[in-house]
């Protein structure tokens, strides 16, 4: 009896797994199609300089509109792209498109692009970045490459070499989702990284969780002494922004400032923002 039940359970379980695998396989095939058929697009989320209250950069964020399922988020499809070997092609598409878009922005505004660990390990990656920049005309000094700690965790030779070359190129390398990985403190000793993005999960606790506040304050203090620029991500409340400003954070990003926007809205946003910061600065002086 127990044996029969066990077998039964096993059968159901394996059906489920097959279902999940089929679902993922279908999505992977669809993703392959999506790249060449205009189903992917970028949105951009601004990052603000706290001191000057002006725009410092926009982060490119990838979107997929599936013809039957509608929007699918990058947290879901980037892992599929990584598993199926599509991430190189997708990542390059992102870089080229974003660099072309960014060329239309004022020269003091940088472009941040998220990079998958697998891209870093691909032998021709730095050359592809160099070419994408050259073809678009965007100077490497305007490019910020965001990578998560997990991306850098295994620290293999190809990754190390790519990081060194990207830095030599003049790009800024940022540690994304800082504090959520395994090696945060050892990573910030690495002089190739110049920017650090404090993860939203810590920002969420500002104003309600003393431990989160202690971690954020401590991170800012240490990172500052190491010469990092510190960005806080996922800011939703004015009280969080004020706290971060008071505690020495350099840059701010989050729904409070703006949600990610399509490319066509950027020129208007920049214009409105410039008027606003001019007014704020004037008000501050008088
Ligand atoms: P990330 O790089 O840490 O990006 C921040 C994520 O938080 C974005 O989600 C953004 O829309 C969201 N966010 C920003 N401010 C707020 C806020 O105030 N509240 C809330 N609730 N969320 C906020 P998104 O666009 O869904 O991207 C998720 C992740 O997918 C990104 O995390 C990044 O790791 C990855 N990703 C996105 N685009 C790309 C890409 O082109 N290439 C690669 N390799 N990864 C990408
Ligand atoms: Mg990012
Ligand atoms: Mg992040
Ligand atoms: Mg994140």
Coordinates of C-alpha atoms and ligand atoms in Angstrom, one line a residue:
X1 CA 0.0 0.0 0.0
X2 CA 2.6 2.5 1.1
X3 CA 4.7 1.4 -1.8
X4 CA 1.9 1.9 -4.2
X5 CA 1.2 5.4 -2.8
X6 CA 4.9 6.1 -2.9
X7 CA 5.0 5.2 -6.6
X8 CA 1.9 7.3 -7.2
X9 CA 3.4 10.3 -5.5
X10 CA 6.5 9.8 -7.4
X11 CA 4.6 9.7 -10.7
X12 CA 2.8 12.9 -9.9
X13 CA 5.9 14.6 -8.8
X14 CA 7.8 13.7 -12.0
X15 CA 4.8 14.8 -14.1
X16 CA 5.1 18.2 -12.4
X17 CA 8.7 18.4 -13.0
X18 CA 8.3 17.5 -16.7
X19 CA 5.6 20.2 -16.9
X20 CA 7.9 22.8 -15.4
X21 CA 10.7 21.7 -17.7
X22 CA 8.4 21.9 -20.7
X23 CA 7.2 25.4 -19.6
X24 CA 10.8 26.6 -19.2
X25 CA 11.8 25.0 -22.5
X26 CA 8.9 26.7 -24.3
X27 CA 9.9 30.1 -22.8
X28 CA 13.5 29.6 -23.8
X29 CA 12.5 28.9 -27.4
X30 CA 10.2 32.0 -27.3
X31 CA 13.0 34.1 -25.9
X32 CA 15.2 33.0 -28.8
X33 CA 12.5 34.2 -31.1
X34 CA 11.9 37.4 -29.1
X35 CA 15.4 38.8 -29.8
X36 CA 15.0 38.9 -33.5
X37 CA 11.3 39.9 -33.5
X38 CA 11.3 43.1 -31.6
X39 CA 9.7 41.8 -28.4
X40 CA 12.4 43.1 -26.2
X41 CA 12.8 46.7 -25.2
X42 CA 14.5 48.9 -22.7
X43 CA 13.2 51.2 -20.1
X44 CA 15.4 53.6 -18.1
X45 CA 15.4 54.5 -14.5
X46 CA 17.1 57.8 -13.4
X47 CA 19.7 58.0 -10.7
X48 CA 20.0 61.4 -8.9
X49 CA 23.1 63.1 -7.4
X50 CA 22.1 64.0 -3.9
X51 CA 24.4 66.9 -3.5
X52 CA 23.6 68.7 -6.7
X53 CA 20.1 67.4 -7.0
X54 CA 20.8 66.8 -10.7
X55 CA 20.6 63.6 -12.8
X56 CA 23.8 61.6 -12.7
X57 CA 22.7 58.6 -14.9
X58 CA 20.0 56.3 -16.2
X59 CA 20.0 52.6 -15.6
X60 CA 18.8 50.5 -18.6
X61 CA 16.4 47.8 -17.6
X62 CA 15.3 45.0 -20.0
X63 CA 11.6 44.3 -20.7
X64 CA 10.0 41.4 -22.6
X65 CA 6.5 41.6 -23.9
X66 CA 5.5 38.0 -24.8
X67 CA 2.9 37.9 -27.6
X68 CA 0.6 35.6 -25.6
X69 CA 1.6 36.0 -21.9
X70 CA 2.2 39.7 -21.9
X71 CA 5.0 41.3 -19.9
X72 CA 7.6 39.0 -18.3
X73 CA 10.1 40.5 -15.9
X74 CA 13.8 40.2 -16.1
X75 CA 14.0 38.4 -12.8
X76 CA 12.2 35.6 -14.6
X77 CA 13.7 35.6 -18.1
X78 CA 17.3 36.6 -17.5
X79 CA 18.0 33.2 -15.7
X80 CA 16.4 31.4 -18.7
X81 CA 18.7 33.4 -21.0
X82 CA 21.7 32.4 -18.9
X83 CA 20.7 28.7 -18.9
X84 CA 20.1 28.6 -22.7
X85 CA 23.3 30.4 -23.8
X86 CA 21.3 33.4 -25.1
X87 CA 22.6 35.9 -22.5
X88 CA 25.6 36.9 -24.6
X89 CA 23.4 37.9 -27.6
X90 CA 20.8 39.6 -25.4
X91 CA 23.4 41.4 -23.4
X92 CA 25.1 42.7 -26.5
X93 CA 21.8 43.9 -27.9
X94 CA 21.1 45.8 -24.6
X95 CA 24.5 47.4 -24.7
X96 CA 24.3 48.5 -28.3
X97 CA 20.7 49.8 -28.0
X98 CA 21.4 51.6 -24.7
X99 CA 24.6 53.2 -25.9
X100 CA 22.8 54.5 -29.0
X101 CA 20.0 55.9 -26.9
X102 CA 22.4 57.5 -24.4
X103 CA 24.2 59.4 -27.1
X104 CA 21.1 61.7 -27.3
X105 CA 21.3 62.7 -23.6
X106 CA 23.4 65.5 -22.2
X107 CA 27.1 64.5 -22.0
X108 CA 27.2 64.7 -18.2
X109 CA 24.6 62.0 -17.8
X110 CA 26.0 58.4 -17.6
X111 CA 24.5 55.1 -18.8
X112 CA 24.3 52.1 -16.4
X113 CA 23.9 48.6 -17.9
X114 CA 23.4 45.4 -16.0
X115 CA 25.9 42.7 -16.9
X116 CA 25.5 38.9 -16.3
X117 CA 28.4 36.9 -14.8
X118 CA 28.3 34.7 -17.9
X119 CA 28.9 37.7 -20.2
X120 CA 32.1 38.5 -18.2
X121 CA 33.4 34.9 -18.8
X122 CA 32.9 35.1 -22.5
X123 CA 36.4 35.5 -24.1
X124 CA 35.4 38.2 -26.6
X125 CA 33.3 40.3 -24.2
X126 CA 35.6 43.3 -23.7
X127 CA 36.2 43.6 -27.4
X128 CA 32.4 43.5 -27.9
X129 CA 31.9 46.3 -25.4
X130 CA 34.7 48.3 -27.1
X131 CA 33.1 47.9 -30.5
X132 CA 29.6 48.7 -29.2
X133 CA 30.9 51.9 -27.7
X134 CA 32.9 52.8 -30.8
X135 CA 29.9 52.2 -33.2
X136 CA 27.6 54.3 -31.0
X137 CA 30.1 57.0 -30.3
X138 CA 29.5 56.9 -26.6
X139 CA 32.7 57.6 -24.6
X140 CA 33.6 54.6 -22.3
X141 CA 33.8 57.1 -19.4
X142 CA 30.0 57.5 -19.6
X143 CA 29.4 53.8 -19.1
X144 CA 28.7 52.2 -15.8
X145 CA 28.6 48.4 -15.7
X146 CA 26.6 47.0 -12.8
X147 CA 27.3 43.5 -11.6
X148 CA 26.1 41.6 -8.6
X149 CA 28.4 40.1 -6.0
X150 CA 27.3 36.6 -7.0
X151 CA 28.6 37.5 -10.5
X152 CA 32.0 38.0 -9.0
X153 CA 31.9 35.2 -6.5
X154 CA 33.9 32.5 -8.3
X155 CA 36.5 35.1 -9.4
X156 CA 38.0 33.0 -12.2
X157 CA 40.8 34.2 -14.4
X158 CA 38.6 35.3 -17.3
X159 CA 36.4 37.4 -15.0
X160 CA 39.4 39.0 -13.4
X161 CA 41.0 39.8 -16.7
X162 CA 37.7 41.2 -18.1
X163 CA 37.3 43.5 -15.1
X164 CA 40.8 44.8 -15.4
X165 CA 40.4 45.5 -19.1
X166 CA 37.0 47.2 -18.6
X167 CA 38.5 49.5 -16.0
X168 CA 41.4 50.3 -18.3
X169 CA 38.9 51.2 -21.0
X170 CA 37.6 53.9 -18.7
X171 CA 34.2 52.3 -17.7
X172 CA 33.0 52.4 -14.1
X173 CA 32.3 49.1 -12.5
X174 CA 29.5 49.1 -9.9
X175 CA 28.7 46.4 -7.3
X176 CA 24.9 45.9 -7.6
X177 CA 22.6 44.6 -4.8
X178 CA 25.5 45.2 -2.4
X179 CA 25.2 43.3 0.9
X180 CA 23.1 40.4 -0.5
X181 CA 26.0 38.1 -1.6
X182 CA 28.6 36.2 0.1
X183 CA 31.7 38.3 -0.2
X184 CA 30.7 41.9 0.2
X185 CA 33.6 43.1 2.4
X186 CA 36.4 41.3 0.6
X187 CA 35.1 42.7 -2.7
X188 CA 35.3 46.3 -1.7
X189 CA 39.0 45.9 -1.3
X190 CA 39.2 45.4 -5.0
X191 CA 40.2 48.7 -6.6
X192 CA 38.6 47.9 -9.9
X193 CA 35.2 48.7 -8.4
X194 CA 34.3 52.3 -7.9
X195 CA 30.6 52.4 -7.2
X196 CA 28.4 50.5 -4.8
X197 CA 24.7 50.1 -4.9
X198 CA 23.1 49.4 -1.5
X199 CA 20.4 46.8 -2.0
X200 CA 16.8 47.7 -1.7
X201 CA 16.2 45.2 1.1
X202 CA 18.4 47.4 3.4
X203 CA 16.9 50.6 2.1
X204 CA 13.4 49.2 2.9
X205 CA 14.4 49.0 6.6
X206 CA 15.3 52.7 6.9
X207 CA 12.9 54.3 9.4
X208 CA 11.6 51.0 10.8
X209 CA 14.6 48.6 11.4
X210 CA 17.6 49.7 13.5
X211 CA 19.7 46.8 12.2
X212 CA 19.1 47.8 8.6
X213 CA 20.0 51.3 9.4
X214 CA 23.2 50.2 11.2
X215 CA 24.2 48.2 8.1
X216 CA 23.5 51.0 5.7
X217 CA 25.4 53.5 7.9
X218 CA 28.3 51.1 8.3
X219 CA 28.4 50.3 4.6
X220 CA 28.5 54.0 3.7
X221 CA 31.3 54.7 6.2
X222 CA 33.5 51.9 5.0
X223 CA 32.9 52.3 1.3
X224 CA 33.5 56.1 1.5
X225 CA 36.9 55.5 3.1
X226 CA 37.7 53.1 0.2
X227 CA 36.8 55.9 -2.3
X228 CA 33.6 54.4 -3.5
X229 CA 30.6 56.4 -4.8
X230 CA 27.5 55.1 -3.0
X231 CA 24.1 54.7 -4.6
X232 CA 21.0 53.6 -2.7
X233 CA 18.4 51.7 -4.8
X234 CA 14.7 51.1 -4.3
X235 CA 14.0 54.4 -2.4
X236 CA 10.2 54.7 -2.1
X237 CA 9.7 57.3 0.7
X238 CA 10.9 60.9 1.2
X239 CA 11.9 59.9 4.8
X240 CA 14.3 57.3 3.4
X241 CA 15.8 59.8 1.0
X242 CA 16.3 62.4 3.8
X243 CA 17.9 59.7 6.0
X244 CA 20.3 58.6 3.3
X245 CA 21.3 62.2 2.5
X246 CA 22.0 62.9 6.2
X247 CA 24.1 59.7 6.3
X248 CA 26.4 60.6 3.4
X249 CA 24.9 58.6 0.5
X250 CA 26.0 60.1 -2.8
X251 CA 23.3 59.0 -5.2
X252 CA 19.7 57.9 -5.1
X253 CA 17.4 55.7 -7.2
X254 CA 13.9 54.5 -6.7
X255 CA 10.2 55.0 -7.4
X256 CA 10.2 58.1 -5.2
X257 CA 12.4 59.8 -7.8
X258 CA 11.0 58.0 -10.8
X259 CA 9.9 54.6 -12.1
X260 CA 11.7 53.3 -15.1
X261 CA 10.5 55.1 -18.3
X262 CA 10.5 54.5 -22.0
X263 CA 13.2 56.2 -24.0
X264 CA 10.7 58.6 -25.6
X265 CA 10.0 60.2 -22.1
X266 CA 13.6 60.8 -21.3
X267 CA 14.1 64.2 -23.0
X268 CA 11.0 65.6 -21.2
X269 CA 12.1 64.2 -17.9
X270 CA 15.6 65.7 -18.2
X271 CA 14.1 69.1 -19.1
X272 CA 11.7 69.1 -16.2
X273 CA 14.5 67.9 -13.8
X274 CA 16.8 70.7 -15.0
X275 CA 14.2 73.3 -14.3
X276 CA 13.5 71.8 -10.9
X277 CA 17.2 71.6 -9.8
X278 CA 17.8 75.2 -11.0
X279 CA 14.8 76.3 -8.9
X280 CA 15.9 74.3 -5.9
X281 CA 19.5 75.7 -6.1
X282 CA 18.3 79.2 -6.6
X283 CA 15.9 78.8 -3.6
X284 CA 18.8 77.4 -1.6
X285 CA 21.0 80.5 -2.3
X286 CA 18.5 83.1 -1.4
Ligands
LIG1 P1 18.6 45.6 -10.4 O1 19.7 45.9 -11.4 O2 19.0 45.6 -9.0 O3 17.5 46.7 -10.8 C1 16.7 47.3 -9.8 C2 15.3 46.7 -9.9 O4 14.5 47.3 -8.9 C3 14.5 46.9 -11.2 O5 13.6 45.9 -11.4 C4 13.7 48.2 -10.9 O6 12.6 48.4 -11.7 C5 13.4 47.9 -9.4 N1 13.1 49.2 -8.7 C6 13.8 50.3 -8.7 N2 13.3 51.2 -7.8 C7 12.4 50.6 -7.1 C8 11.5 51.0 -6.0 O7 11.6 52.1 -5.5 N3 10.6 50.0 -5.6 C9 10.6 48.7 -6.1 N4 9.7 47.9 -5.6 N5 11.4 48.3 -7.2 C10 12.3 49.2 -7.6 P2 13.6 45.1 -12.8 O8 13.6 46.1 -13.9 O9 12.4 44.2 -12.7 O10 14.9 44.3 -12.9 C11 15.2 43.2 -12.0 C12 16.6 42.7 -12.2 O11 16.8 42.1 -13.5 C13 17.6 43.9 -12.1 O12 17.9 44.2 -10.8 C14 18.8 43.2 -12.8 O13 19.5 42.4 -11.9 C15 18.1 42.3 -13.8 N6 18.2 43.0 -15.2 C16 17.4 43.9 -15.7 N7 17.8 44.3 -16.9 C17 18.9 43.5 -17.2 C18 19.7 43.4 -18.4 O14 19.6 44.1 -19.4 N8 20.8 42.5 -18.3 C19 20.9 41.7 -17.1 N9 22.0 40.8 -17.2 N10 20.1 41.8 -16.1 C20 19.1 42.7 -16.1
LIG2 MG1 21.2 47.2 -11.6
LIG3 MG1 20.3 46.6 -7.9
LIG4 MG1 18.2 44.3 -7.3

